[in-house]
């Protein structure tokens, strides 16, 4: 590694990392990128099969997105967004309104996913307060849910890995409902025979807490951090109906699923119903710029609209709200999705990827399930296909496979026992083939070692 690059270890505290791990696996310093490929400062190539934290939608350094940002840069780079506005933000809101689930009409900008979730929670709380229901103060989320890592977002998440230490700091009124677990269905159903029997947990918790709930927040159809756990659209339809019955707002966290990741533009599109609030980020700008939006139904916006002295305004801001460069990138992404029929092409690649994975890994003794939505394909590793028991967490199976894949030029970032592909929607067959080959090799490197120790 170059001398200047080595200084990383002296200076930088990387996100979501035990920095001691970097003693044996120093940071990979990337010099440039193109499409699905990253190149480090020593010239080594990596396939970015996880879209760099699920955000890079159209490939790195996409000519149209690059051009849009460069053009915007010479026009207006940033301006305060309170009482000021600009064409890219207005055009973006107009364009988004045409494609977001029906009934969502107002766009509130922030600068990262967790920030958009914080807005959604505060808006829901304040909405009820201002419409005569101050008793609605609680939130409900699903088991194994993830909505970000700021304090409010952590409070409506259910993953101890991120939240355990901070529990004394979190909102203590959150209801954590047992959510769907389709691979290990407690009702003995399969994905084909499921009628969302597990929704009874939600009904039970609504019966108990429904009158004091402000909102339910879900990652629609795919619980990403939980290991790309997938559940059917019927669950969302039932949830919509239940929320309506109890007067509870429904928040769709589409930060990971939005903009074509599930095969449709938004995961809620599969269900044919609309949430009351939707958060988007990540792919919104093609993964280029830190930007997020909390999109809300008209009735929510109207509950904040009054004379200044009523103090009903939503007093929440971020310095970079509505940043013009982010808006320009997002507009270029929307144009490209439409003009180049990206979703149709991604569907074809998704089928190709899934079929290839099933062919190569379907009969592997440690592959319990290969599940798929859109281009997202997840491979769940088990010690035994019958019992579906996973590998013990202390083995850090995912991390071991991650390291082996890096050696082979592939950026995989398994979640526990789940290896997943979530590539740019523009990936081609050749890259898919190479990525699968490298994945299979990395799995073999680790699993063969493991079988010698344990089996
Ligand atoms: N919600 C979901 C569903 C996410 O996947 C993420 C990020 N992985 C977030 C919220 C938080 O977004 P950010 O990292 O931009 O704060």
Coordinates of C-alpha atoms and ligand atoms in Angstrom, one line a residue:
X1 CA 0.0 0.0 0.0
X2 CA 1.2 3.5 -0.7
X3 CA 2.7 5.4 2.3
X4 CA 0.0 8.2 2.2
X5 CA -2.7 5.5 2.2
X6 CA -1.3 3.8 5.3
X7 CA -2.1 7.0 7.3
X8 CA -5.7 6.0 7.1
X9 CA -5.2 3.7 10.1
X10 CA -3.6 6.5 12.1
X11 CA -6.4 9.0 11.4
X12 CA -9.7 7.6 10.5
X13 CA -12.5 5.9 12.5
X14 CA -14.5 4.0 10.0
X15 CA -18.2 3.4 10.3
X16 CA -19.7 0.3 11.7
X17 CA -16.3 -1.3 12.3
X18 CA -14.2 -2.8 15.1
X19 CA -11.1 -0.9 14.2
X20 CA -8.9 -3.6 15.6
X21 CA -10.1 -5.8 12.7
X22 CA -8.2 -3.4 10.4
X23 CA -4.9 -4.7 11.8
X24 CA -5.4 -7.8 9.8
X25 CA -7.6 -6.4 7.1
X26 CA -6.5 -2.8 6.4
X27 CA -8.8 -0.5 4.5
X28 CA -9.0 -0.9 0.8
X29 CA -8.2 2.5 -0.6
X30 CA -10.2 3.0 -3.8
X31 CA -8.8 5.2 -6.5
X32 CA -11.6 5.2 -9.1
X33 CA -14.6 3.3 -10.2
X34 CA -16.6 2.5 -13.3
X35 CA -19.9 0.7 -13.6
X36 CA -19.9 -2.3 -11.3
X37 CA -16.1 -2.1 -10.8
X38 CA -14.0 -0.5 -8.2
X39 CA -10.2 0.0 -8.6
X40 CA -7.9 0.4 -5.6
X41 CA -4.7 2.5 -5.5
X42 CA -2.6 -0.5 -6.4
X43 CA -4.7 -1.2 -9.5
X44 CA -6.6 -4.2 -8.1
X45 CA -10.2 -4.6 -9.4
X46 CA -13.3 -5.4 -7.3
X47 CA -16.8 -6.1 -8.4
X48 CA -19.1 -4.0 -6.3
X49 CA -22.0 -6.5 -6.0
X50 CA -23.6 -4.6 -3.1
X51 CA -23.9 -1.3 -4.8
X52 CA -21.6 0.3 -2.1
X53 CA -24.1 0.1 0.8
X54 CA -27.1 -0.5 -1.5
X55 CA -27.1 3.0 -2.9
X56 CA -25.2 2.9 -6.2
X57 CA -28.2 2.3 -8.6
X58 CA -26.9 2.8 -12.1
X59 CA -23.2 1.9 -11.7
X60 CA -20.3 4.1 -10.6
X61 CA -19.5 7.3 -12.5
X62 CA -22.5 7.0 -14.7
X63 CA -22.1 9.5 -17.6
X64 CA -25.5 11.0 -17.3
X65 CA -25.5 11.5 -13.5
X66 CA -21.9 12.8 -13.7
X67 CA -22.9 15.3 -16.3
X68 CA -26.0 16.4 -14.4
X69 CA -23.9 17.1 -11.3
X70 CA -21.2 18.9 -13.2
X71 CA -23.7 21.1 -14.9
X72 CA -25.4 21.9 -11.7
X73 CA -22.1 22.6 -10.0
X74 CA -21.5 25.6 -12.3
X75 CA -25.0 26.9 -11.7
X76 CA -25.8 26.6 -8.0
X77 CA -24.0 24.4 -5.5
X78 CA -26.1 25.1 -2.4
X79 CA -28.5 27.5 -0.9
X80 CA -30.4 27.7 2.4
X81 CA -33.7 25.9 1.8
X82 CA -35.9 27.7 4.4
X83 CA -37.8 30.3 2.4
X84 CA -35.5 29.8 -0.6
X85 CA -35.9 27.2 -3.3
X86 CA -34.4 26.3 -6.7
X87 CA -35.4 24.6 -9.9
X88 CA -33.8 21.2 -9.4
X89 CA -35.8 20.7 -6.1
X90 CA -39.0 21.9 -7.6
X91 CA -38.6 19.7 -10.7
X92 CA -37.6 16.7 -8.6
X93 CA -40.7 17.0 -6.4
X94 CA -42.9 17.4 -9.4
X95 CA -41.3 14.3 -11.1
X96 CA -41.5 12.2 -7.9
X97 CA -45.1 13.1 -7.3
X98 CA -45.9 11.4 -10.6
X99 CA -44.3 8.1 -9.5
X100 CA -44.6 7.7 -5.8
X101 CA -47.6 5.7 -4.4
X102 CA -50.9 7.4 -4.8
X103 CA -51.8 10.0 -2.3
X104 CA -48.3 11.1 -1.3
X105 CA -48.1 14.7 -2.3
X106 CA -45.5 16.6 -0.2
X107 CA -41.8 16.3 -0.1
X108 CA -39.6 17.2 2.9
X109 CA -35.8 17.0 2.3
X110 CA -33.1 15.8 4.6
X111 CA -29.6 14.6 4.0
X112 CA -29.4 10.9 5.0
X113 CA -31.7 8.0 5.6
X114 CA -31.8 8.1 9.4
X115 CA -32.6 11.8 9.1
X116 CA -35.6 11.1 6.9
X117 CA -36.8 8.5 9.5
X118 CA -36.5 11.0 12.3
X119 CA -38.6 13.4 10.3
X120 CA -41.2 10.7 9.7
X121 CA -41.4 9.8 13.4
X122 CA -41.6 13.5 14.6
X123 CA -44.2 14.3 11.9
X124 CA -46.4 11.3 12.9
X125 CA -46.2 12.3 16.6
X126 CA -47.0 16.0 15.9
X127 CA -49.7 15.1 13.4
X128 CA -51.7 13.3 16.1
X129 CA -51.0 16.0 18.6
X130 CA -52.3 18.6 16.3
X131 CA -55.4 16.7 15.2
X132 CA -56.7 16.1 18.7
X133 CA -55.0 12.9 19.6
X134 CA -52.1 13.8 22.0
X135 CA -52.4 10.3 23.5
X136 CA -51.0 8.7 20.4
X137 CA -47.3 8.7 21.3
X138 CA -46.1 5.2 20.6
X139 CA -44.5 3.6 17.6
X140 CA -44.7 0.0 16.5
X141 CA -42.0 -1.8 14.5
X142 CA -41.3 -5.3 13.4
X143 CA -38.9 -7.7 15.0
X144 CA -35.5 -7.6 13.3
X145 CA -36.3 -4.2 11.8
X146 CA -33.7 -1.6 11.0
X147 CA -34.4 2.1 10.3
X148 CA -31.1 3.8 10.9
X149 CA -28.8 4.6 13.8
X150 CA -29.7 7.9 15.2
X151 CA -31.5 7.8 18.5
X152 CA -35.0 8.0 17.2
X153 CA -34.4 5.6 14.3
X154 CA -32.7 3.1 16.7
X155 CA -35.7 3.3 19.0
X156 CA -37.9 1.9 16.2
X157 CA -35.4 -0.7 15.2
X158 CA -35.1 -4.2 16.7
X159 CA -31.5 -5.2 16.1
X160 CA -29.6 -5.5 19.3
X161 CA -26.3 -5.4 17.4
X162 CA -26.9 -1.7 16.8
X163 CA -29.1 -0.8 19.8
X164 CA -28.3 -2.9 22.9
X165 CA -25.7 -0.5 24.5
X166 CA -27.9 2.6 23.9
X167 CA -31.1 1.2 25.3
X168 CA -31.2 3.5 28.3
X169 CA -31.1 6.4 25.8
X170 CA -33.9 5.2 23.5
X171 CA -37.6 5.9 23.4
X172 CA -38.9 3.3 25.7
X173 CA -42.5 3.1 24.4
X174 CA -41.9 1.3 21.1
X175 CA -43.9 -1.8 20.6
X176 CA -41.8 -4.5 18.9
X177 CA -44.1 -6.9 17.1
X178 CA -43.1 -10.4 16.0
X179 CA -42.8 -9.9 12.2
X180 CA -42.8 -12.4 9.3
X181 CA -40.1 -15.0 9.1
X182 CA -41.0 -16.8 5.9
X183 CA -37.9 -19.1 5.7
X184 CA -38.5 -20.4 9.2
X185 CA -42.3 -20.0 9.2
X186 CA -43.7 -20.8 12.7
X187 CA -46.9 -22.0 11.0
X188 CA -45.2 -24.5 8.8
X189 CA -46.2 -22.7 5.6
X190 CA -44.0 -22.1 2.6
X191 CA -43.8 -18.9 0.5
X192 CA -46.3 -20.5 -1.9
X193 CA -48.8 -21.5 0.7
X194 CA -48.5 -18.5 3.0
X195 CA -51.6 -16.5 4.0
X196 CA -49.8 -14.2 6.4
X197 CA -50.8 -16.3 9.4
X198 CA -48.1 -14.4 11.4
X199 CA -50.1 -11.2 11.0
X200 CA -52.0 -12.4 14.1
X201 CA -49.1 -10.9 16.2
X202 CA -49.8 -7.5 14.6
X203 CA -53.5 -7.8 15.3
X204 CA -52.9 -8.7 18.9
X205 CA -50.5 -5.8 19.5
X206 CA -53.0 -3.4 17.8
X207 CA -55.8 -4.7 20.1
X208 CA -53.6 -3.8 23.0
X209 CA -51.9 -0.6 21.9
X210 CA -53.9 0.5 18.8
X211 CA -55.5 3.5 20.5
X212 CA -52.1 4.9 21.7
X213 CA -50.1 4.3 18.6
X214 CA -48.9 7.2 16.5
X215 CA -47.5 5.1 13.6
X216 CA -46.3 1.7 12.5
X217 CA -42.9 1.8 10.6
X218 CA -41.9 -1.1 8.3
X219 CA -39.2 -1.9 5.7
X220 CA -41.6 -3.0 3.0
X221 CA -41.1 -6.6 1.7
X222 CA -37.4 -6.8 2.5
X223 CA -35.9 -6.4 5.9
X224 CA -32.4 -5.6 4.7
X225 CA -30.2 -5.6 7.7
X226 CA -31.9 -8.7 9.1
X227 CA -30.4 -10.6 6.2
X228 CA -32.6 -9.6 3.3
X229 CA -35.5 -11.3 4.9
X230 CA -38.4 -11.2 2.4
X231 CA -42.1 -11.3 3.1
X232 CA -45.2 -11.0 0.8
X233 CA -47.2 -7.9 -0.3
X234 CA -50.3 -9.3 1.3
X235 CA -48.7 -8.4 4.7
X236 CA -48.7 -4.8 3.7
X237 CA -52.3 -4.8 2.5
X238 CA -53.4 -6.3 5.8
X239 CA -51.3 -3.7 7.6
X240 CA -52.9 -0.9 5.6
X241 CA -56.3 -2.1 6.5
X242 CA -55.5 -2.4 10.2
X243 CA -53.9 1.0 10.4
X244 CA -57.0 2.5 8.8
X245 CA -59.2 0.7 11.3
X246 CA -57.3 2.1 14.3
X247 CA -56.4 5.5 12.9
X248 CA -52.7 4.7 13.0
X249 CA -50.3 6.2 10.4
X250 CA -48.3 3.8 8.2
X251 CA -44.7 4.7 7.5
X252 CA -42.9 2.9 4.7
X253 CA -39.2 3.0 5.0
X254 CA -38.2 2.6 1.4
X255 CA -34.6 3.8 1.9
X256 CA -33.2 0.4 0.8
X257 CA -36.1 -0.8 -1.4
X258 CA -36.9 2.4 -3.3
X259 CA -36.1 3.1 -7.0
X260 CA -36.4 -0.3 -8.5
X261 CA -34.5 -2.5 -6.0
X262 CA -37.5 -4.9 -5.6
X263 CA -38.4 -5.0 -9.3
X264 CA -41.0 -2.2 -9.1
X265 CA -40.1 1.4 -8.4
X266 CA -41.2 1.2 -4.8
X267 CA -41.8 -1.9 -2.7
X268 CA -45.3 -0.7 -1.8
X269 CA -46.2 -0.8 -5.5
X270 CA -46.3 -4.6 -5.2
X271 CA -49.0 -4.3 -2.7
X272 CA -51.2 -1.8 -4.5
X273 CA -51.8 0.3 -1.4
X274 CA -50.1 3.5 -0.2
X275 CA -48.4 4.4 3.1
X276 CA -49.1 7.7 4.8
X277 CA -45.4 8.6 5.0
X278 CA -42.6 7.2 2.9
X279 CA -38.8 7.7 3.4
X280 CA -36.4 7.5 0.5
X281 CA -32.6 8.0 0.2
X282 CA -29.7 5.8 -1.0
X283 CA -30.7 5.1 -4.7
X284 CA -32.6 8.4 -4.8
X285 CA -29.4 10.1 -6.1
X286 CA -28.0 7.0 -7.6
X287 CA -25.8 6.7 -4.5
X288 CA -24.0 9.9 -5.4
X289 CA -25.0 12.5 -2.9
X290 CA -26.2 12.5 0.7
X291 CA -29.9 13.2 0.3
X292 CA -33.2 11.9 1.6
X293 CA -36.8 12.8 1.4
X294 CA -39.8 12.2 3.7
X295 CA -42.8 12.1 1.5
X296 CA -46.2 12.6 3.1
X297 CA -49.9 12.4 2.4
X298 CA -51.7 15.7 2.0
X299 CA -53.7 15.3 5.3
X300 CA -50.4 15.2 7.2
X301 CA -49.1 18.3 5.6
X302 CA -52.4 20.1 6.2
X303 CA -52.3 19.4 9.9
X304 CA -49.2 21.6 10.2
X305 CA -50.5 24.4 8.0
X306 CA -51.7 27.4 10.0
X307 CA -50.9 30.9 11.2
X308 CA -47.4 31.2 12.7
X309 CA -48.6 31.9 16.3
X310 CA -50.4 28.5 16.5
X311 CA -46.9 27.0 16.6
X312 CA -48.0 24.1 14.4
X313 CA -45.1 24.3 12.0
X314 CA -42.7 21.4 11.6
X315 CA -39.6 23.0 13.2
X316 CA -37.0 20.6 11.8
X317 CA -34.1 21.4 9.4
X318 CA -30.8 20.2 8.1
X319 CA -28.2 22.4 6.7
X320 CA -28.0 20.5 3.4
X321 CA -31.8 20.0 3.0
X322 CA -32.7 20.1 -0.7
X323 CA -29.1 20.4 -1.8
X324 CA -29.2 21.3 -5.5
X325 CA -26.4 18.9 -6.5
X326 CA -28.3 16.0 -4.9
X327 CA -31.5 17.1 -6.7
X328 CA -29.7 17.3 -10.0
X329 CA -28.3 13.8 -9.5
X330 CA -31.8 12.5 -8.5
X331 CA -33.3 14.0 -11.6
X332 CA -30.7 12.3 -13.8
X333 CA -31.5 9.0 -12.1
X334 CA -35.2 9.3 -12.8
X335 CA -34.6 10.3 -16.4
X336 CA -32.2 7.3 -16.9
X337 CA -34.6 4.8 -15.3
X338 CA -37.3 6.0 -17.6
X339 CA -35.4 6.6 -20.9
X340 CA -33.3 3.5 -20.7
X341 CA -36.0 1.1 -19.5
X342 CA -33.7 0.1 -16.6
X343 CA -36.3 -1.8 -14.6
X344 CA -37.2 -4.0 -17.5
X345 CA -33.5 -4.8 -18.1
X346 CA -32.9 -5.3 -14.4
X347 CA -35.8 -7.8 -14.3
X348 CA -34.1 -9.9 -17.0
X349 CA -30.8 -9.7 -15.2
X350 CA -32.5 -10.6 -11.9
X351 CA -33.9 -13.8 -13.5
X352 CA -30.5 -14.6 -15.0
X353 CA -28.8 -14.1 -11.6
X354 CA -31.3 -16.1 -9.7
X355 CA -31.3 -19.0 -12.1
X356 CA -27.5 -19.1 -12.2
X357 CA -27.3 -19.0 -8.3
X358 CA -29.9 -21.8 -8.0
X359 CA -28.0 -23.9 -10.6
X360 CA -24.6 -23.5 -8.9
X361 CA -25.6 -23.4 -5.3
X362 CA -29.1 -24.8 -5.0
X363 CA -27.9 -28.2 -3.9
X364 CA -25.0 -27.0 -1.7
X365 CA -25.3 -28.7 1.7
X366 CA -24.9 -25.3 3.5
X367 CA -27.3 -23.3 1.4
X368 CA -30.7 -23.2 3.1
X369 CA -32.5 -20.8 0.8
X370 CA -31.8 -18.6 -2.2
X371 CA -34.5 -15.9 -2.1
X372 CA -35.0 -13.1 -4.6
X373 CA -36.8 -9.9 -5.3
X374 CA -35.8 -7.7 -8.2
X375 CA -32.0 -8.0 -8.5
X376 CA -31.6 -8.6 -4.8
X377 CA -30.6 -12.3 -4.3
X378 CA -29.8 -13.6 -0.8
X379 CA -28.2 -16.9 0.0
X380 CA -28.9 -18.1 3.6
X381 CA -26.2 -20.4 5.0
X382 CA -27.1 -23.1 7.4
X383 CA -25.3 -26.0 9.1
X384 CA -28.2 -28.3 8.3
X385 CA -30.8 -27.9 5.6
X386 CA -33.5 -29.8 7.6
X387 CA -33.2 -28.0 10.9
X388 CA -32.3 -24.7 9.1
X389 CA -29.9 -24.0 11.9
X390 CA -27.5 -21.2 11.2
X391 CA -23.8 -21.1 11.9
X392 CA -22.8 -19.9 15.3
X393 CA -22.3 -16.1 15.3
X394 CA -18.9 -16.4 17.0
X395 CA -17.6 -18.1 13.9
X396 CA -18.1 -14.8 12.0
X397 CA -18.9 -16.8 8.9
X398 CA -20.0 -13.8 6.9
X399 CA -16.9 -11.9 7.8
X400 CA -14.6 -14.8 6.8
X401 CA -16.4 -15.1 3.4
X402 CA -16.1 -11.3 3.0
X403 CA -12.4 -11.4 3.4
X404 CA -12.0 -14.3 1.0
X405 CA -14.2 -12.6 -1.5
X406 CA -12.1 -9.5 -1.3
X407 CA -8.9 -11.5 -2.0
X408 CA -10.7 -12.7 -5.1
X409 CA -11.8 -9.3 -6.2
X410 CA -15.4 -9.2 -5.1
X411 CA -17.0 -6.8 -2.6
X412 CA -19.6 -8.9 -0.9
X413 CA -20.7 -7.8 2.6
X414 CA -22.6 -10.7 4.1
X415 CA -25.1 -10.1 6.9
X416 CA -24.4 -12.8 9.5
X417 CA -25.1 -16.0 7.7
X418 CA -26.6 -14.4 4.7
X419 CA -24.6 -13.7 1.6
X420 CA -26.4 -11.3 -0.8
X421 CA -26.1 -9.7 -4.2
X422 CA -27.7 -6.2 -4.5
X423 CA -25.8 -4.9 -7.5
X424 CA -26.4 -1.8 -9.6
X425 CA -29.4 -2.3 -11.9
X426 CA -27.2 -1.9 -14.9
X427 CA -25.1 -5.1 -14.2
X428 CA -24.5 -7.4 -17.2
X429 CA -24.4 -11.1 -17.5
X430 CA -20.7 -11.3 -17.8
X431 CA -20.2 -9.5 -14.5
X432 CA -22.9 -11.7 -12.9
X433 CA -21.0 -14.8 -14.0
X434 CA -17.7 -13.6 -12.6
X435 CA -19.3 -12.5 -9.3
X436 CA -21.0 -15.9 -8.9
X437 CA -17.8 -17.7 -9.6
X438 CA -15.9 -15.6 -7.0
X439 CA -18.7 -16.1 -4.5
X440 CA -18.7 -19.8 -4.8
X441 CA -14.9 -19.9 -4.5
X442 CA -14.9 -17.7 -1.4
X443 CA -17.6 -19.8 0.2
X444 CA -15.6 -22.9 -0.5
X445 CA -12.5 -21.4 1.0
X446 CA -14.3 -20.9 4.3
X447 CA -16.8 -23.7 4.4
X448 CA -14.2 -26.4 3.6
X449 CA -12.1 -25.1 6.5
X450 CA -15.2 -25.2 8.7
X451 CA -16.2 -28.7 7.7
X452 CA -12.8 -30.0 8.8
X453 CA -13.2 -28.5 12.2
X454 CA -16.8 -29.3 12.9
X455 CA -18.6 -31.7 10.6
Ligands
LIG1 N1 -33.6 2.6 6.8 C1 -33.2 1.5 6.0 C2 -34.2 0.5 5.6 C3 -31.9 1.4 5.7 O1 -31.5 0.3 5.0 C4 -30.9 2.4 6.1 C5 -29.5 2.3 5.8 N2 -29.0 1.0 5.6 C6 -31.4 3.5 6.9 C7 -32.8 3.6 7.1 C8 -30.5 4.5 7.3 O2 -30.0 5.3 6.3 P1 -28.6 6.1 6.5 O3 -27.5 5.1 6.6 O4 -28.5 7.0 5.3 O5 -28.8 6.9 7.8

